[in-house]
mmCIF file of C-alpha atoms in Angstrom:
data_model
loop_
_atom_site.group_PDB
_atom_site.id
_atom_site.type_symbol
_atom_site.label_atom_id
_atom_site.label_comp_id
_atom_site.label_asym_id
_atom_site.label_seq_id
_atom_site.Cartn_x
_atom_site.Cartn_y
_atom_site.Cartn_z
ATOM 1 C CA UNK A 410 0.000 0.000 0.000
ATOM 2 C CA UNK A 411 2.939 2.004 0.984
ATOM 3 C CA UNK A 412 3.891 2.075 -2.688
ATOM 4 C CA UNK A 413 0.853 2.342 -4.023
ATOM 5 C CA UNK A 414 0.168 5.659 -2.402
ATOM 6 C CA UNK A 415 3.863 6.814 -3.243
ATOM 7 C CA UNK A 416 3.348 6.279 -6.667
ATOM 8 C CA UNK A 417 0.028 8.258 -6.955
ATOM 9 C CA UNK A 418 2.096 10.660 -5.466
ATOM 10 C CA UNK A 419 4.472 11.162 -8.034
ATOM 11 C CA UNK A 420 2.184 10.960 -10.946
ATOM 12 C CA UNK A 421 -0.177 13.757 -9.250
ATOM 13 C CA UNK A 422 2.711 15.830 -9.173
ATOM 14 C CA UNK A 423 4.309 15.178 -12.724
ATOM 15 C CA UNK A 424 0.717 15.604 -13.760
ATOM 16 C CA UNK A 425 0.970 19.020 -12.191
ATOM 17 C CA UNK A 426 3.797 20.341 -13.527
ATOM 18 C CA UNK A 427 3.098 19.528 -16.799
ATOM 19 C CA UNK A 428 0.104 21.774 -16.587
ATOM 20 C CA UNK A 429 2.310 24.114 -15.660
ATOM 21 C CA UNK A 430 4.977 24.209 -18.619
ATOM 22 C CA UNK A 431 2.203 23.781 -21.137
ATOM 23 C CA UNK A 432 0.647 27.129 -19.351
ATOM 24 C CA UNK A 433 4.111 28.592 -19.670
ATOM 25 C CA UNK A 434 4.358 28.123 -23.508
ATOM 26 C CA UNK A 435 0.973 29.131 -24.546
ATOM 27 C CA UNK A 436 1.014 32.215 -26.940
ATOM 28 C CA UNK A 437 -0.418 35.953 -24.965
ATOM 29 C CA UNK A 438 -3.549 36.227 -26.034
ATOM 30 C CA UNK A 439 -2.735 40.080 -26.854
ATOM 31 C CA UNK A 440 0.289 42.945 -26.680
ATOM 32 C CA UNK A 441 0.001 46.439 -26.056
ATOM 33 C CA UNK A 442 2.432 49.053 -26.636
ATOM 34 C CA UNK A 443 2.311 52.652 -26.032
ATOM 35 C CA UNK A 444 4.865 55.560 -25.807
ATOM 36 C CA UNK A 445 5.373 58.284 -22.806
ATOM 37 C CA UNK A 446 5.846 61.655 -24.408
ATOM 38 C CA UNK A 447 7.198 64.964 -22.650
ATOM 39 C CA UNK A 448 6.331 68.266 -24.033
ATOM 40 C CA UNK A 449 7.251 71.770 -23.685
ATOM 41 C CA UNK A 450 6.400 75.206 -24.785
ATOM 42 C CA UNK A 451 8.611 77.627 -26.600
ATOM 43 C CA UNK A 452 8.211 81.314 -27.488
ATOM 44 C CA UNK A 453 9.838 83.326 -29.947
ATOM 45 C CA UNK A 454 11.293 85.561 -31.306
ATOM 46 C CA UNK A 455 12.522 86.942 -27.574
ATOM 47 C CA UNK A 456 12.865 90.265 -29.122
ATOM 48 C CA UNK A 457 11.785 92.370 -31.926
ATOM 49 C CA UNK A 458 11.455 96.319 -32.822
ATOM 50 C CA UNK A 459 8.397 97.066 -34.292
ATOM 51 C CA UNK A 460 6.951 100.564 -36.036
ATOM 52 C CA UNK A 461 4.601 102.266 -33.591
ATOM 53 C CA UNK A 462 1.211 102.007 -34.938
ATOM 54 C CA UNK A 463 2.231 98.548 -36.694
ATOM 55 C CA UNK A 464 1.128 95.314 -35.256
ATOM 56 C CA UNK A 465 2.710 91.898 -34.739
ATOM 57 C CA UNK A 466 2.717 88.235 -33.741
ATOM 58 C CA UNK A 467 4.644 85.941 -30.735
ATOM 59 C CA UNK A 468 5.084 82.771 -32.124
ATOM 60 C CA UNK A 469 4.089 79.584 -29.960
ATOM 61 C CA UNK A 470 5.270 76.140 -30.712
ATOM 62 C CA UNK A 471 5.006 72.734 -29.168
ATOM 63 C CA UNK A 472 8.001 70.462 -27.982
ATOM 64 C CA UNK A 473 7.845 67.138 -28.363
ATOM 65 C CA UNK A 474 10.999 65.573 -28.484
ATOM 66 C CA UNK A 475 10.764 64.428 -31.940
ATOM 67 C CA UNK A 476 7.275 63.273 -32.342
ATOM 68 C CA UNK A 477 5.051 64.347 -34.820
ATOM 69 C CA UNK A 478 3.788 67.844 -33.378
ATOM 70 C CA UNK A 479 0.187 68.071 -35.208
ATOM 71 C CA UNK A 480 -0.493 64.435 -34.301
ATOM 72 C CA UNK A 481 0.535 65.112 -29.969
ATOM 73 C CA UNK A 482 -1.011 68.923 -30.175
ATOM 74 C CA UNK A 483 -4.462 66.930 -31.559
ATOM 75 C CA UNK A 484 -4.216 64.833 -28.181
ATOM 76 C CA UNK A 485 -4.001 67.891 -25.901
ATOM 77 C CA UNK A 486 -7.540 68.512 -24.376
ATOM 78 C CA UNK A 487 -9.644 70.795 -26.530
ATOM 79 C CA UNK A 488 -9.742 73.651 -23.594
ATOM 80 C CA UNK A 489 -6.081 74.233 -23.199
ATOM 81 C CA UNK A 490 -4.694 77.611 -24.390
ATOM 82 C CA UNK A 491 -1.554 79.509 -23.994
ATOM 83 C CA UNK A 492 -1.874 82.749 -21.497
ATOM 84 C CA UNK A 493 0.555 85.834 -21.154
ATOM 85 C CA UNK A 494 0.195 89.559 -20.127
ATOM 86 C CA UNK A 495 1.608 92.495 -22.236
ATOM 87 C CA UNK A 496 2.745 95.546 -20.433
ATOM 88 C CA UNK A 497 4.895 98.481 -21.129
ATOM 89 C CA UNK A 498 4.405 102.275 -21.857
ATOM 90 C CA UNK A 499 1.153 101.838 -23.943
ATOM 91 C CA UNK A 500 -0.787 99.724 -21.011
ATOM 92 C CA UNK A 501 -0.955 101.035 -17.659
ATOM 93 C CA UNK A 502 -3.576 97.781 -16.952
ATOM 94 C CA UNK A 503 -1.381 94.361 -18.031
ATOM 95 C CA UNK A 504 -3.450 92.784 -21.073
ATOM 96 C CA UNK A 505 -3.940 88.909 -21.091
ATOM 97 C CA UNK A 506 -3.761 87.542 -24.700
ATOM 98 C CA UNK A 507 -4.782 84.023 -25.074
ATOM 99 C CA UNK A 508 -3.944 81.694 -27.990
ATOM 100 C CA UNK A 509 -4.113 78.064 -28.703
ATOM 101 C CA UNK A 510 -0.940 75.834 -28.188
ATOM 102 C CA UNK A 511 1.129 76.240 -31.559
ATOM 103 C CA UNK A 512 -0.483 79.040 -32.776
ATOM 104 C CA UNK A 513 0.558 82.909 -32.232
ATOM 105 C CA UNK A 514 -0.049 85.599 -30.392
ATOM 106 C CA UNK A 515 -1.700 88.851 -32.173
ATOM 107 C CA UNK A 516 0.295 91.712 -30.665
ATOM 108 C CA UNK A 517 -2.295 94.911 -31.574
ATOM 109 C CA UNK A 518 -1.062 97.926 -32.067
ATOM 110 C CA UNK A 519 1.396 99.626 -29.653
ATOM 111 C CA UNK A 520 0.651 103.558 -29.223
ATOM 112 C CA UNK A 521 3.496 104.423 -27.710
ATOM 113 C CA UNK A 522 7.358 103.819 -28.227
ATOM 114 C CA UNK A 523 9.420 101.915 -25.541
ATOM 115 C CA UNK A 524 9.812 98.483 -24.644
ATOM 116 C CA UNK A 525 6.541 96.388 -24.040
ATOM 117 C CA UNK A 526 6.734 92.756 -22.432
ATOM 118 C CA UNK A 527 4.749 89.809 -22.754
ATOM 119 C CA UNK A 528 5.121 87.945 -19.811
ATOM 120 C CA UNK A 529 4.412 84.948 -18.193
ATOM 121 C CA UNK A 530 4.066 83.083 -20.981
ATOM 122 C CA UNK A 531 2.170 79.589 -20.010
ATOM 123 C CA UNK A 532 0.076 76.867 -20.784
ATOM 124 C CA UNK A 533 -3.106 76.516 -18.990
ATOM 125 C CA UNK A 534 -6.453 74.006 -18.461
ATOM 126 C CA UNK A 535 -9.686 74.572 -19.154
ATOM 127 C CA UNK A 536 -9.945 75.387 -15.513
ATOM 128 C CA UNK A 537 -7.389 78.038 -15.380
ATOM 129 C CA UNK A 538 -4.643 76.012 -13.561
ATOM 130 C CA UNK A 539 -1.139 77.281 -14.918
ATOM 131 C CA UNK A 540 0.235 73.509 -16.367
ATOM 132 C CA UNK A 541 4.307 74.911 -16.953
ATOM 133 C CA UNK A 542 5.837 78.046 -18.316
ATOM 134 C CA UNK A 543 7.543 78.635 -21.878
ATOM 135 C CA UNK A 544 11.132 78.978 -22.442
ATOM 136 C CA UNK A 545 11.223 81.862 -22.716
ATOM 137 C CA UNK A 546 8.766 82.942 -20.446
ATOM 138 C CA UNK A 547 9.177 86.428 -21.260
ATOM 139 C CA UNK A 548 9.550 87.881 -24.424
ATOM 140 C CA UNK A 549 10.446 92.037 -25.819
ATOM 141 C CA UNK A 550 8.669 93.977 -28.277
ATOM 142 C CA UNK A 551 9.937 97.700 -28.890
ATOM 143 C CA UNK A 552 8.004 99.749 -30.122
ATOM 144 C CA UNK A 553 9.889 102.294 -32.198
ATOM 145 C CA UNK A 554 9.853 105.608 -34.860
ATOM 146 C CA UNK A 555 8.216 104.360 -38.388
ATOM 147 C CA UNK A 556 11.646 104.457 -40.281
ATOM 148 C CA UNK A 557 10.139 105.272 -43.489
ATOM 149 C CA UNK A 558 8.793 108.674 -42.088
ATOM 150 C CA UNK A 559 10.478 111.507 -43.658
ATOM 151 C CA UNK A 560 10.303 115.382 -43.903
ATOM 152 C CA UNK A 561 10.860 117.232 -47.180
ATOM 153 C CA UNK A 562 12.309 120.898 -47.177
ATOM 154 C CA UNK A 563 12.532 123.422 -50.519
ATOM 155 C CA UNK A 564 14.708 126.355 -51.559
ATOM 156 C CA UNK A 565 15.077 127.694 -54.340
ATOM 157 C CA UNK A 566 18.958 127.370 -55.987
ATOM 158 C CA UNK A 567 20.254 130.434 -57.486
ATOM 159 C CA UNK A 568 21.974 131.133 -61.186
ATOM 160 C CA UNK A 569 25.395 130.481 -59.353
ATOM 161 C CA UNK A 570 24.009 127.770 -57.139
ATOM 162 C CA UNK A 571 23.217 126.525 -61.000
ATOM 163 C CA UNK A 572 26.798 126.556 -61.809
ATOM 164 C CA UNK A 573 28.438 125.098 -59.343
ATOM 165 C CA UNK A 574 26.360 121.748 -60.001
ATOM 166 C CA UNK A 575 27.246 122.156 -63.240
ATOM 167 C CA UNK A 576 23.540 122.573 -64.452
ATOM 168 C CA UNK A 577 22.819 125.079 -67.824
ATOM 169 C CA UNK A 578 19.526 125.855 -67.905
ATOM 170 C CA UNK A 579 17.650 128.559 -69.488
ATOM 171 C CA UNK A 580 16.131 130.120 -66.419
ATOM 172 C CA UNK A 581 13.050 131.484 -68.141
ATOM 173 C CA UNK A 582 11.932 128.125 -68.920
ATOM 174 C CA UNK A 583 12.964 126.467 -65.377
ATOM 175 C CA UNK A 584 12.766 126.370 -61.785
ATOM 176 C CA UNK A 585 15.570 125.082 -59.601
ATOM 177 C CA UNK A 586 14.905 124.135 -56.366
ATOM 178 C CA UNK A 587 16.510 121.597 -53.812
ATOM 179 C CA UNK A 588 14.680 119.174 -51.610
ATOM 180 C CA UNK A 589 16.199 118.149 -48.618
ATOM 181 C CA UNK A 590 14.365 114.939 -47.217
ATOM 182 C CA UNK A 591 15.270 113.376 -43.349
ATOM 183 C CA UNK A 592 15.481 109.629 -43.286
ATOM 184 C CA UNK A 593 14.184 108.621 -39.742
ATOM 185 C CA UNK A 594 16.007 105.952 -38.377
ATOM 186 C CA UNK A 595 16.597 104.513 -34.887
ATOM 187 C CA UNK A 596 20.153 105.882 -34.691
ATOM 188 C CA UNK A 597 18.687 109.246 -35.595
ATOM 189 C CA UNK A 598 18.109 111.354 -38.654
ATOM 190 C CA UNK A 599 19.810 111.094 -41.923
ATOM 191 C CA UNK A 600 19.309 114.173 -44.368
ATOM 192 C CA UNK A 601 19.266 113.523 -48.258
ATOM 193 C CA UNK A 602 19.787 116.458 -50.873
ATOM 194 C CA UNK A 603 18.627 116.878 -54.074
ATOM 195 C CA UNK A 604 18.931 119.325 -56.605
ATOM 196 C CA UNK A 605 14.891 119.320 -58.727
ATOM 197 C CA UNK A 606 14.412 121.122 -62.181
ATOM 198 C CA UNK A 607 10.884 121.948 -62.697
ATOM 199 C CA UNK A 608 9.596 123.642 -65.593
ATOM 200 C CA UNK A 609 7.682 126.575 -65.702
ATOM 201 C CA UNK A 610 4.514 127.348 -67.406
ATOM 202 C CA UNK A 611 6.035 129.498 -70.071
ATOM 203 C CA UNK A 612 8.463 126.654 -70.517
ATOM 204 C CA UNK A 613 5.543 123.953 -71.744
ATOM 205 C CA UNK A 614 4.279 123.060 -75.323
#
């Protein structure tokens, strides 16, 4: 009886672990794969001058690390946005300006010349709830002097005037005059002379 039993034994547990290799060795029924992606935000450019009276854009874009940007900015949650406050001379009150993540900011017109800021610069939920800050999180916009503005002064040039720029004319049939225009520019005015023939009424056919 003795071996009997021992023998059931030992088939019960050969039995046993063949269940267990023959678990071991069957296929998964499935596989799942899936990647972990980090992004960030990024603001540029971090400075710019700008015409008063002319507007402009902040660009926005989306970090990810070498993924494809359209396909991990169309996973974000519909009610995220990207927040900032502009200051400077022409805003005694900060403005928020919102946008959507990847797409710019619409600077509007700055009044008044000096150096405005957006700052801040962050990505937000729906809820408000600041998520992380660009790099950079702060970006200039100078608002300067319209460089194409000029001012034009006349006088007219005389016989000898005439002469000395080595112009013959018959001065009953023309007027000489010379325009001085000022180029505006950031480093300050430059003046531009030029000597202008312009016929006189007697002088046309």
């Amino acid at each position: 009886m003795k071996r009997f039993f021992g023998g059931l034994t030992l088939a019960a547990a050969l039995f046993g672990f063949g269940m267990t290799v023959a678990r071991a060795e069957a296929p998964p029924l499935t596989t799942l794969g899936f990647d972990l992606v980090g992004i960030g935000l990024n603001a540029s450019p971090d400075y710019q001058a700008v015409p008063k009276g002319i507007a402009t854009q902040v660009n926005t874009g989306v970090d990810t690390g070498g993924f494809d940007v359209d396909l991990i900015v169309g996973q974000l949650p519909k009610d995220y946005r990207v927040v900032a406050e502009l200051t400077g001379p022409a805003f005694l009150i900060p403005l928020t300006l919102t946008t959507l993540p990847g797409k710019p900011f619409t600077i509007p017109t700055l009044a008044l010349n000096g150096k405005h800021t957006l700052n801040n610069i962050r990505l937000v939920d729906g809820a408000g709830t600041t998520l992380f800050g660009a790099v950079p999180q702060a970006v200039v916009i100078e608002s300067i002097n319209d460089p194409l503005v000029t001012s034009v002064t006349t006088r007219q040039l005389s016989a000898e005037e005439l002469q000395e720029r080595g112009v013959v004319v018959d001065s009953s049939n023309f007027t000489a005059y010379e325009f001085t225009a000022a180029l505006v520019t950031k480093s300050g005015q430059v003046p531009i002379t030029l000597p202008v023939l312009i016929p006189t009424q007697s002088g046309l056919t």
